[in-house]
Amino acid sequence: MSELEDKYADIRPYNDDEVAASLTRLINDNAFIDVIAKYNLPRFLSAVPFIARPLVRSQLRKKWGKVSTVEDVQNEVAQYLDKLVKRTTSKVTFSGLDQLDPNQAYLFISNHRDIVLDPALVNWGLYQHKMKTVRIAIGDNLLQIPYITELMRLNKSFIVKRSAKAPKEMLKALTQLSSYIYDSLVGGNSIWIAQKEGRAKDGFDQTDPALLKMLQLNGRKQKKEFGEYIKELKIVPVSISYQYEPCAIAKAKELYHKQHHGEYIKSAGEDIASIVEGFSTAKGHVHLAFGQPIEEQCDSAEELAKTIDQQIVDSFYLHPGNYIAGGCKKAVIDSPDTAKFEQRLALVPEELKPLVLAMYAKPFHRKTEINTNSCEH
């Protein structure tokens, strides 16, 4: 396929015929091999690269020898997720998936609490229900390390060019993105995208109308009204709720720093550390609520954002920590998880406690606050 024909070459995930070359690049990448060694070999071995690297490389060659298609990669990822779920959660539950048509491509718009786990668990649910996994939107801010780019594009991720700053360049990138999402859906491939840029570090899940305006750029090109075009996208809101908020202390530190110093500049590698922490720490019970496809008439991005928010907030599964932080302890007084939550809270540095509590309290309070007059039915 020529560059001209493949107008999404710089942002799309890899195709089957690109998988083998990508795996070879990963196996030859020392930085990637060292990370695998660090998390999979005893420390005395991983600390000695000239022993560790050949060992890891030969293991990976054996493991990946039969992997040659995107579907093979998805099966590998599913096995990894299976282990991850068993190791770091008490359970992962789903609701609403049985209401979706397995033969329909959907645009899943979800709240965002963990960089990689959110879309991974959406995929896990779809995979369990014998549905096609999604293509995942990922910001180019996460792709500063070559092996991360390889891994993401192998795993059906497409690139959102957040680094484009000049207005013309930005519009070009957003128009390409809008068109890629539409063409994917028309081609039978579901999409996952977060409801706004970056995670909801304060527990406030809210859809950014700018995201929805980006989706409409392609509709405008087709001379379609906002409401008409949006219905074609088959938007399904998804509400992800973790019993133990991933990276809670790191998120609170960032918020605390912003409150006291006005801004927070991430250090190099901080996003990667968050990904690793999200994967490796205990998350308790995780629930994913898949909503109803939005078929109401929404004539503006603001109206549509309210409708998405309503479903996300309404279907957010409240865990004991949400009730306790929200001041409604009597709802979970007998739950064994109450003590667990309080033990975890005791480990939070004193100055960060109010921020961590607010993170858990926000979904509880918003359930009662959310305004119901979004789009008209």
Tab-separated table of C-alpha atoms in Angstrom:
chain	number	residue	atom	x	y	z
A	1	MET	CA	0.000	0.000	0.000
A	2	SER	CA	1.526	3.306	-1.026
A	3	GLU	CA	1.824	6.247	1.365
A	4	LEU	CA	-0.656	8.110	-0.831
A	5	GLU	CA	-3.305	5.401	-0.537
A	6	ASP	CA	-2.638	4.949	3.175
A	7	LYS	CA	-3.586	8.416	4.372
A	8	TYR	CA	-3.550	7.326	8.007
A	9	ALA	CA	-0.083	5.709	7.935
A	10	ASP	CA	1.342	8.050	10.592
A	11	ILE	CA	-1.458	7.508	13.144
A	12	ARG	CA	-3.088	4.134	12.600
A	13	PRO	CA	-2.333	0.816	14.369
A	14	TYR	CA	-0.230	-1.797	12.598
A	15	ASN	CA	-1.768	-4.119	10.025
A	16	ASP	CA	-1.116	-7.884	9.927
A	17	ASP	CA	1.732	-7.490	7.431
A	18	GLU	CA	3.569	-5.123	9.822
A	19	VAL	CA	3.406	-7.295	12.950
A	20	ALA	CA	6.540	-9.418	12.344
A	21	ALA	CA	8.782	-6.390	11.693
A	22	SER	CA	7.463	-4.631	14.793
A	23	LEU	CA	8.160	-7.681	17.004
A	24	THR	CA	11.701	-7.850	15.569
A	25	ARG	CA	12.244	-4.174	16.431
A	26	LEU	CA	11.046	-4.842	19.992
A	27	ILE	CA	13.338	-7.862	20.422
A	28	ASN	CA	16.292	-5.753	19.224
A	29	ASP	CA	15.477	-2.802	21.501
A	30	ASN	CA	17.757	-2.898	24.577
A	31	ALA	CA	15.601	-0.482	26.573
A	32	PHE	CA	12.550	-2.756	26.100
A	33	ILE	CA	14.522	-5.903	26.904
A	34	ASP	CA	15.880	-4.280	30.105
A	35	VAL	CA	12.353	-3.397	31.271
A	36	ILE	CA	11.164	-6.987	30.671
A	37	ALA	CA	14.213	-8.278	32.559
A	38	LYS	CA	13.597	-5.916	35.475
A	39	TYR	CA	10.016	-7.141	35.992
A	40	ASN	CA	10.507	-10.819	35.122
A	41	LEU	CA	13.948	-11.915	36.240
A	42	PRO	CA	15.459	-12.123	39.729
A	43	ARG	CA	17.292	-8.902	40.576
A	44	PHE	CA	20.753	-10.496	40.581
A	45	LEU	CA	20.205	-11.511	36.938
A	46	SER	CA	18.411	-8.426	35.620
A	47	ALA	CA	21.232	-6.247	36.980
A	48	VAL	CA	23.709	-7.935	34.601
A	49	PRO	CA	22.674	-6.952	31.051
A	50	PHE	CA	25.090	-9.239	29.182
A	51	ILE	CA	23.432	-12.257	30.878
A	52	ALA	CA	19.867	-10.918	31.122
A	53	ARG	CA	19.421	-9.614	27.570
A	54	PRO	CA	20.209	-12.836	25.638
A	55	LEU	CA	18.034	-14.743	28.116
A	56	VAL	CA	15.029	-12.452	27.638
A	57	ARG	CA	15.535	-12.304	23.854
A	58	SER	CA	15.537	-16.074	23.483
A	59	GLN	CA	12.394	-16.339	25.667
A	60	LEU	CA	10.591	-13.705	23.590
A	61	ARG	CA	11.601	-15.311	20.285
A	62	LYS	CA	10.137	-18.593	21.543
A	63	LYS	CA	6.990	-16.905	22.877
A	64	TRP	CA	6.365	-14.718	19.843
A	65	GLY	CA	7.423	-17.246	17.205
A	66	LYS	CA	3.827	-17.995	16.207
A	67	VAL	CA	2.550	-14.401	16.491
A	68	SER	CA	2.031	-13.017	12.994
A	69	THR	CA	-1.321	-11.170	12.958
A	70	VAL	CA	-3.097	-8.442	14.918
A	71	GLU	CA	-5.493	-11.100	16.208
A	72	ASP	CA	-2.571	-13.195	17.493
A	73	VAL	CA	-1.375	-10.096	19.382
A	74	GLN	CA	-4.883	-9.639	20.865
A	75	ASN	CA	-4.874	-13.261	22.064
A	76	GLU	CA	-1.468	-12.723	23.715
A	77	VAL	CA	-2.741	-9.529	25.375
A	78	ALA	CA	-5.879	-11.379	26.572
A	79	GLN	CA	-3.713	-14.030	28.284
A	80	TYR	CA	-1.668	-11.287	29.945
A	81	LEU	CA	-4.835	-9.470	31.072
A	82	ASP	CA	-6.250	-12.686	32.469
A	83	LYS	CA	-3.188	-12.989	34.739
A	84	LEU	CA	-3.290	-9.285	35.606
A	85	VAL	CA	-6.978	-9.447	36.590
A	86	LYS	CA	-6.346	-12.516	38.796
A	87	ARG	CA	-3.295	-10.940	40.408
A	88	THR	CA	-4.430	-7.346	41.026
A	89	THR	CA	-8.242	-7.317	41.321
A	90	SER	CA	-10.740	-9.101	43.546
A	91	LYS	CA	-13.050	-9.276	40.508
A	92	VAL	CA	-13.903	-7.428	37.300
A	93	THR	CA	-17.613	-7.191	36.490
A	94	PHE	CA	-19.520	-5.844	33.493
A	95	SER	CA	-23.034	-4.611	32.854
A	96	GLY	CA	-24.794	-3.594	29.637
A	97	LEU	CA	-22.644	-5.633	27.229
A	98	ASP	CA	-25.472	-8.084	26.577
A	99	GLN	CA	-27.574	-5.152	25.295
A	100	LEU	CA	-25.079	-4.380	22.504
A	101	ASP	CA	-25.134	-5.892	19.014
A	102	PRO	CA	-21.947	-7.971	18.527
A	103	ASN	CA	-22.034	-7.209	14.785
A	104	GLN	CA	-22.208	-3.432	15.207
A	105	ALA	CA	-19.190	-1.110	15.488
A	106	TYR	CA	-19.542	1.400	18.349
A	107	LEU	CA	-17.713	4.519	19.465
A	108	PHE	CA	-17.100	3.868	23.167
A	109	ILE	CA	-16.552	7.111	25.093
A	110	SER	CA	-15.507	6.420	28.674
A	111	ASN	CA	-14.442	8.191	31.817
A	112	HIS	CA	-10.681	8.025	32.299
A	113	ARG	CA	-8.978	6.911	35.507
A	114	ASP	CA	-5.999	4.850	34.323
A	115	ILE	CA	-3.821	5.464	31.242
A	116	VAL	CA	-3.765	1.942	29.806
A	117	LEU	CA	-6.038	-0.138	32.044
A	118	ASP	CA	-9.264	1.665	31.108
A	119	PRO	CA	-9.218	0.647	27.415
A	120	ALA	CA	-7.571	-2.696	28.274
A	121	LEU	CA	-10.489	-3.627	30.540
A	122	VAL	CA	-13.044	-2.435	27.963
A	123	ASN	CA	-11.322	-4.833	25.539
A	124	TRP	CA	-11.264	-7.571	28.170
A	125	GLY	CA	-15.064	-7.279	28.519
A	126	LEU	CA	-15.607	-7.327	24.750
A	127	TYR	CA	-13.232	-10.294	24.359
A	128	GLN	CA	-15.068	-12.231	27.095
A	129	HIS	CA	-18.357	-11.550	25.297
A	130	LYS	CA	-16.952	-12.764	21.943
A	131	MET	CA	-17.074	-9.249	20.507
A	132	LYS	CA	-14.362	-7.560	18.430
A	133	THR	CA	-11.831	-5.580	20.458
A	134	VAL	CA	-11.584	-1.812	19.951
A	135	ARG	CA	-9.059	0.486	18.331
A	136	ILE	CA	-7.696	2.690	21.117
A	137	ALA	CA	-7.043	6.444	20.978
A	138	ILE	CA	-3.744	7.324	22.665
A	139	GLY	CA	-2.025	10.704	23.042
A	140	ASP	CA	1.381	11.135	21.400
A	141	ASN	CA	2.658	12.446	24.768
A	142	LEU	CA	2.911	8.762	25.774
A	143	LEU	CA	4.948	7.820	22.737
A	144	GLN	CA	8.298	9.401	23.487
A	145	ILE	CA	9.925	5.994	23.892
A	146	PRO	CA	10.212	3.878	20.712
A	147	TYR	CA	9.212	0.564	22.339
A	148	ILE	CA	6.038	2.116	23.833
A	149	THR	CA	5.044	3.267	20.321
A	150	GLU	CA	5.650	-0.258	18.995
A	151	LEU	CA	3.621	-1.881	21.773
A	152	MET	CA	0.720	0.545	21.430
A	153	ARG	CA	0.458	0.304	17.638
A	154	LEU	CA	0.690	-3.482	17.832
A	155	ASN	CA	-2.194	-3.411	20.301
A	156	LYS	CA	-4.629	-1.594	17.986
A	157	SER	CA	-3.826	1.912	19.271
A	158	PHE	CA	-4.004	4.960	17.017
A	159	ILE	CA	-2.263	8.254	17.731
A	160	VAL	CA	-3.862	11.513	18.817
A	161	LYS	CA	-1.361	14.274	17.943
A	162	ARG	CA	-1.588	16.396	21.070
A	163	SER	CA	1.815	17.926	20.406
A	164	ALA	CA	0.521	19.824	17.347
A	165	LYS	CA	0.401	23.450	18.545
A	166	ALA	CA	0.117	25.778	15.520
A	167	PRO	CA	-3.593	26.319	14.680
A	168	LYS	CA	-3.238	25.115	11.054
A	169	GLU	CA	-1.266	22.039	12.070
A	170	MET	CA	-3.763	21.321	14.864
A	171	LEU	CA	-6.765	21.541	12.558
A	172	LYS	CA	-5.065	19.230	10.055
A	173	ALA	CA	-4.303	16.653	12.784
A	174	LEU	CA	-7.828	16.818	14.248
A	175	THR	CA	-9.465	16.534	10.815
A	176	GLN	CA	-7.349	13.451	10.047
A	177	LEU	CA	-8.294	11.967	13.440
A	178	SER	CA	-12.013	12.674	12.931
A	179	SER	CA	-11.944	11.068	9.516
A	180	TYR	CA	-9.959	8.038	10.805
A	181	ILE	CA	-12.526	7.405	13.573
A	182	TYR	CA	-15.421	7.595	11.091
A	183	ASP	CA	-13.713	5.334	8.530
A	184	SER	CA	-12.877	2.788	11.258
A	185	LEU	CA	-16.511	2.639	12.392
A	186	VAL	CA	-17.796	2.354	8.811
A	187	GLY	CA	-15.273	-0.464	8.280
A	188	GLY	CA	-16.729	-2.387	11.259
A	189	ASN	CA	-14.040	-1.465	13.835
A	190	SER	CA	-15.166	-0.142	17.220
A	191	ILE	CA	-13.227	2.735	18.812
A	192	TRP	CA	-12.370	3.621	22.421
A	193	ILE	CA	-11.660	7.228	23.350
A	194	ALA	CA	-11.537	8.978	26.733
A	195	GLN	CA	-14.177	11.635	27.442
A	196	LYS	CA	-11.475	14.290	27.811
A	197	GLU	CA	-7.727	14.716	27.512
A	198	GLY	CA	-5.935	13.245	30.529
A	199	ARG	CA	-7.230	11.283	33.514
A	200	ALA	CA	-9.842	12.636	35.940
A	201	LYS	CA	-7.353	13.094	38.764
A	202	ASP	CA	-9.920	14.719	41.073
A	203	GLY	CA	-12.622	12.070	40.488
A	204	PHE	CA	-14.727	14.479	38.402
A	205	ASP	CA	-15.759	12.642	35.238
A	206	GLN	CA	-16.862	15.174	32.637
A	207	THR	CA	-16.955	15.032	28.850
A	208	ASP	CA	-15.111	17.798	27.040
A	209	PRO	CA	-17.317	19.287	24.267
A	210	ALA	CA	-14.087	19.984	22.304
A	211	LEU	CA	-13.687	16.211	21.840
A	212	LEU	CA	-17.195	16.001	20.351
A	213	LYS	CA	-16.507	18.971	18.075
A	214	MET	CA	-13.447	17.077	16.798
A	215	LEU	CA	-15.703	14.103	15.935
A	216	GLN	CA	-17.969	16.439	13.935
A	217	LEU	CA	-15.122	17.823	11.754
A	218	ASN	CA	-15.612	14.912	9.372
A	219	GLY	CA	-19.406	15.387	9.473
A	220	ARG	CA	-18.935	18.997	8.465
A	221	LYS	CA	-16.870	17.847	5.502
A	222	GLN	CA	-19.811	15.615	4.557
A	223	LYS	CA	-22.158	18.619	4.971
A	224	LYS	CA	-24.146	16.849	7.707
A	225	GLU	CA	-25.852	18.493	10.680
A	226	PHE	CA	-24.254	17.768	14.088
A	227	GLY	CA	-27.250	15.772	15.400
A	228	GLU	CA	-27.588	13.671	12.263
A	229	TYR	CA	-23.862	12.871	12.003
A	230	ILE	CA	-23.483	12.001	15.692
A	231	LYS	CA	-26.257	9.374	15.476
A	232	GLU	CA	-24.255	7.600	12.756
A	233	LEU	CA	-21.312	7.165	15.150
A	234	LYS	CA	-23.283	4.901	17.549
A	235	ILE	CA	-21.786	6.457	20.689
A	236	VAL	CA	-21.886	4.216	23.777
A	237	PRO	CA	-20.850	5.853	27.091
A	238	VAL	CA	-18.810	3.592	29.389
A	239	SER	CA	-18.438	4.130	33.139
A	240	ILE	CA	-15.354	2.540	34.726
A	241	SER	CA	-15.167	2.374	38.484
A	242	TYR	CA	-12.238	1.066	40.544
A	243	GLN	CA	-12.676	0.100	44.182
A	244	TYR	CA	-9.153	1.441	44.769
A	245	GLU	CA	-8.360	4.410	42.549
A	246	PRO	CA	-5.226	3.653	40.447
A	247	CYS	CA	-2.251	5.934	41.263
A	248	ALA	CA	-4.368	7.819	43.864
A	249	ILE	CA	-1.398	9.229	45.803
A	250	ALA	CA	0.470	10.290	42.630
A	251	LYS	CA	-2.696	12.024	41.338
A	252	ALA	CA	-3.184	13.767	44.695
A	253	LYS	CA	0.473	14.921	44.717
A	254	GLU	CA	-0.015	16.485	41.293
A	255	LEU	CA	-3.209	18.283	42.423
A	256	TYR	CA	-1.524	19.428	45.667
A	257	HIS	CA	1.442	20.788	43.727
A	258	LYS	CA	-0.891	22.689	41.357
A	259	GLN	CA	-2.817	24.186	44.294
A	260	HIS	CA	0.359	25.392	46.004
A	261	HIS	CA	2.604	26.260	43.052
A	262	GLY	CA	0.179	27.083	40.239
A	263	GLU	CA	1.389	24.458	37.782
A	264	TYR	CA	2.806	20.956	37.629
A	265	ILE	CA	5.360	19.839	35.063
A	266	LYS	CA	5.680	16.081	34.663
A	267	SER	CA	9.165	14.642	34.854
A	268	ALA	CA	10.452	12.407	32.052
A	269	GLY	CA	9.126	8.876	32.409
A	270	GLU	CA	6.330	9.832	34.807
A	271	ASP	CA	3.577	8.554	32.490
A	272	ILE	CA	5.395	5.239	32.090
A	273	ALA	CA	5.695	4.963	35.893
A	274	SER	CA	1.924	5.589	36.143
A	275	ILE	CA	1.238	2.844	33.583
A	276	VAL	CA	3.386	0.375	35.549
A	277	GLU	CA	1.786	1.399	38.860
A	278	GLY	CA	-1.698	1.082	37.369
A	279	PHE	CA	-0.885	-2.428	36.171
A	280	SER	CA	0.873	-3.699	39.270
A	281	THR	CA	-1.083	-2.370	42.266
A	282	ALA	CA	-4.234	-3.806	43.872
A	283	LYS	CA	-7.452	-2.405	42.432
A	284	GLY	CA	-10.056	-4.430	44.351
A	285	HIS	CA	-13.364	-4.803	42.513
A	286	VAL	CA	-13.521	-3.071	39.115
A	287	HIS	CA	-16.868	-2.544	37.396
A	288	LEU	CA	-17.437	-1.437	33.801
A	289	ALA	CA	-20.944	-0.277	32.912
A	290	PHE	CA	-21.620	-0.134	29.170
A	291	GLY	CA	-24.407	2.325	28.426
A	292	GLN	CA	-27.093	2.558	25.768
A	293	PRO	CA	-26.148	3.807	22.289
A	294	ILE	CA	-27.096	7.496	22.142
A	295	GLU	CA	-30.004	7.876	19.775
A	296	GLU	CA	-31.476	11.093	21.207
A	297	GLN	CA	-31.369	14.244	19.111
A	298	CYS	CA	-28.404	16.268	20.353
A	299	ASP	CA	-27.912	19.385	18.268
A	300	SER	CA	-24.733	20.678	19.905
A	301	ALA	CA	-21.537	19.331	21.435
A	302	GLU	CA	-22.583	20.745	24.824
A	303	GLU	CA	-25.913	18.909	24.729
A	304	LEU	CA	-24.240	15.659	23.709
A	305	ALA	CA	-21.603	16.046	26.466
A	306	LYS	CA	-24.407	16.339	29.052
A	307	THR	CA	-26.092	13.212	27.717
A	308	ILE	CA	-22.846	11.209	27.856
A	309	ASP	CA	-22.140	12.512	31.385
A	310	GLN	CA	-25.605	11.560	32.546
A	311	GLN	CA	-25.087	7.925	31.532
A	312	ILE	CA	-21.531	7.785	32.921
A	313	VAL	CA	-22.515	9.259	36.288
A	314	ASP	CA	-25.806	7.339	36.573
A	315	SER	CA	-24.193	3.987	35.857
A	316	PHE	CA	-20.991	4.588	37.900
A	317	TYR	CA	-20.754	1.682	40.352
A	318	LEU	CA	-20.245	3.050	43.872
A	319	HIS	CA	-17.809	1.069	46.049
A	320	PRO	CA	-17.632	1.309	49.872
A	321	GLY	CA	-14.861	3.938	49.588
A	322	ASN	CA	-17.145	6.205	47.545
A	323	TYR	CA	-19.874	6.019	50.213
A	324	ILE	CA	-17.435	6.557	53.093
A	325	ALA	CA	-15.704	9.519	51.426
A	326	GLY	CA	-19.110	10.936	50.461
A	327	GLY	CA	-20.179	10.931	54.103
A	328	CYS	CA	-22.672	8.075	53.793
A	329	LYS	CA	-20.968	5.488	55.943
A	330	LYS	CA	-24.188	3.807	57.048
A	331	ALA	CA	-24.647	2.405	53.517
A	332	VAL	CA	-21.574	0.178	53.950
A	333	ILE	CA	-21.166	-0.090	57.701
A	334	ASP	CA	-21.168	-3.915	57.635
A	335	SER	CA	-18.978	-4.287	54.592
A	336	PRO	CA	-15.595	-5.938	55.235
A	337	ASP	CA	-14.292	-3.537	52.573
A	338	THR	CA	-14.934	-0.573	54.887
A	339	ALA	CA	-11.991	-1.493	57.110
A	340	LYS	CA	-9.808	-2.127	54.056
A	341	PHE	CA	-10.578	1.323	52.667
A	342	GLU	CA	-9.800	2.984	55.996
A	343	GLN	CA	-6.508	1.078	56.255
A	344	ARG	CA	-5.529	2.309	52.793
A	345	LEU	CA	-6.504	5.841	53.705
A	346	ALA	CA	-4.296	5.670	56.794
A	347	LEU	CA	-1.274	5.198	54.480
A	348	VAL	CA	-1.960	8.462	52.627
A	349	PRO	CA	0.266	11.397	53.715
A	350	GLU	CA	-1.764	13.783	55.891
A	351	GLU	CA	-1.608	16.764	53.511
A	352	LEU	CA	-2.932	14.619	50.617
A	353	LYS	CA	-5.827	12.992	52.520
A	354	PRO	CA	-8.464	15.642	51.665
A	355	LEU	CA	-7.590	15.321	47.958
A	356	VAL	CA	-7.753	11.509	47.984
A	357	LEU	CA	-11.068	11.591	49.883
A	358	ALA	CA	-12.483	14.113	47.403
A	359	MET	CA	-11.456	11.790	44.551
A	360	TYR	CA	-13.634	9.013	46.004
A	361	ALA	CA	-16.445	11.334	47.150
A	362	LYS	CA	-17.005	13.071	43.807
A	363	PRO	CA	-18.882	10.214	42.015
A	364	PHE	CA	-21.119	9.745	45.095
A	365	HIS	CA	-22.087	13.422	45.196
A	366	ARG	CA	-22.548	13.723	41.452
A	367	LYS	CA	-25.011	10.831	41.341
A	368	THR	CA	-27.417	13.023	43.279
A	369	GLU	CA	-26.486	16.277	41.539
A	370	ILE	CA	-26.403	15.408	37.857
A	371	ASN	CA	-28.887	17.415	35.935
A	372	THR	CA	-31.388	15.253	34.077
A	373	ASN	CA	-32.453	17.643	31.338
A	374	SER	CA	-29.769	16.783	28.791
A	375	CYS	CA	-30.896	15.861	25.251
A	376	GLU	CA	-34.574	15.489	24.576
A	377	HIS	CA	-35.817	11.960	23.993
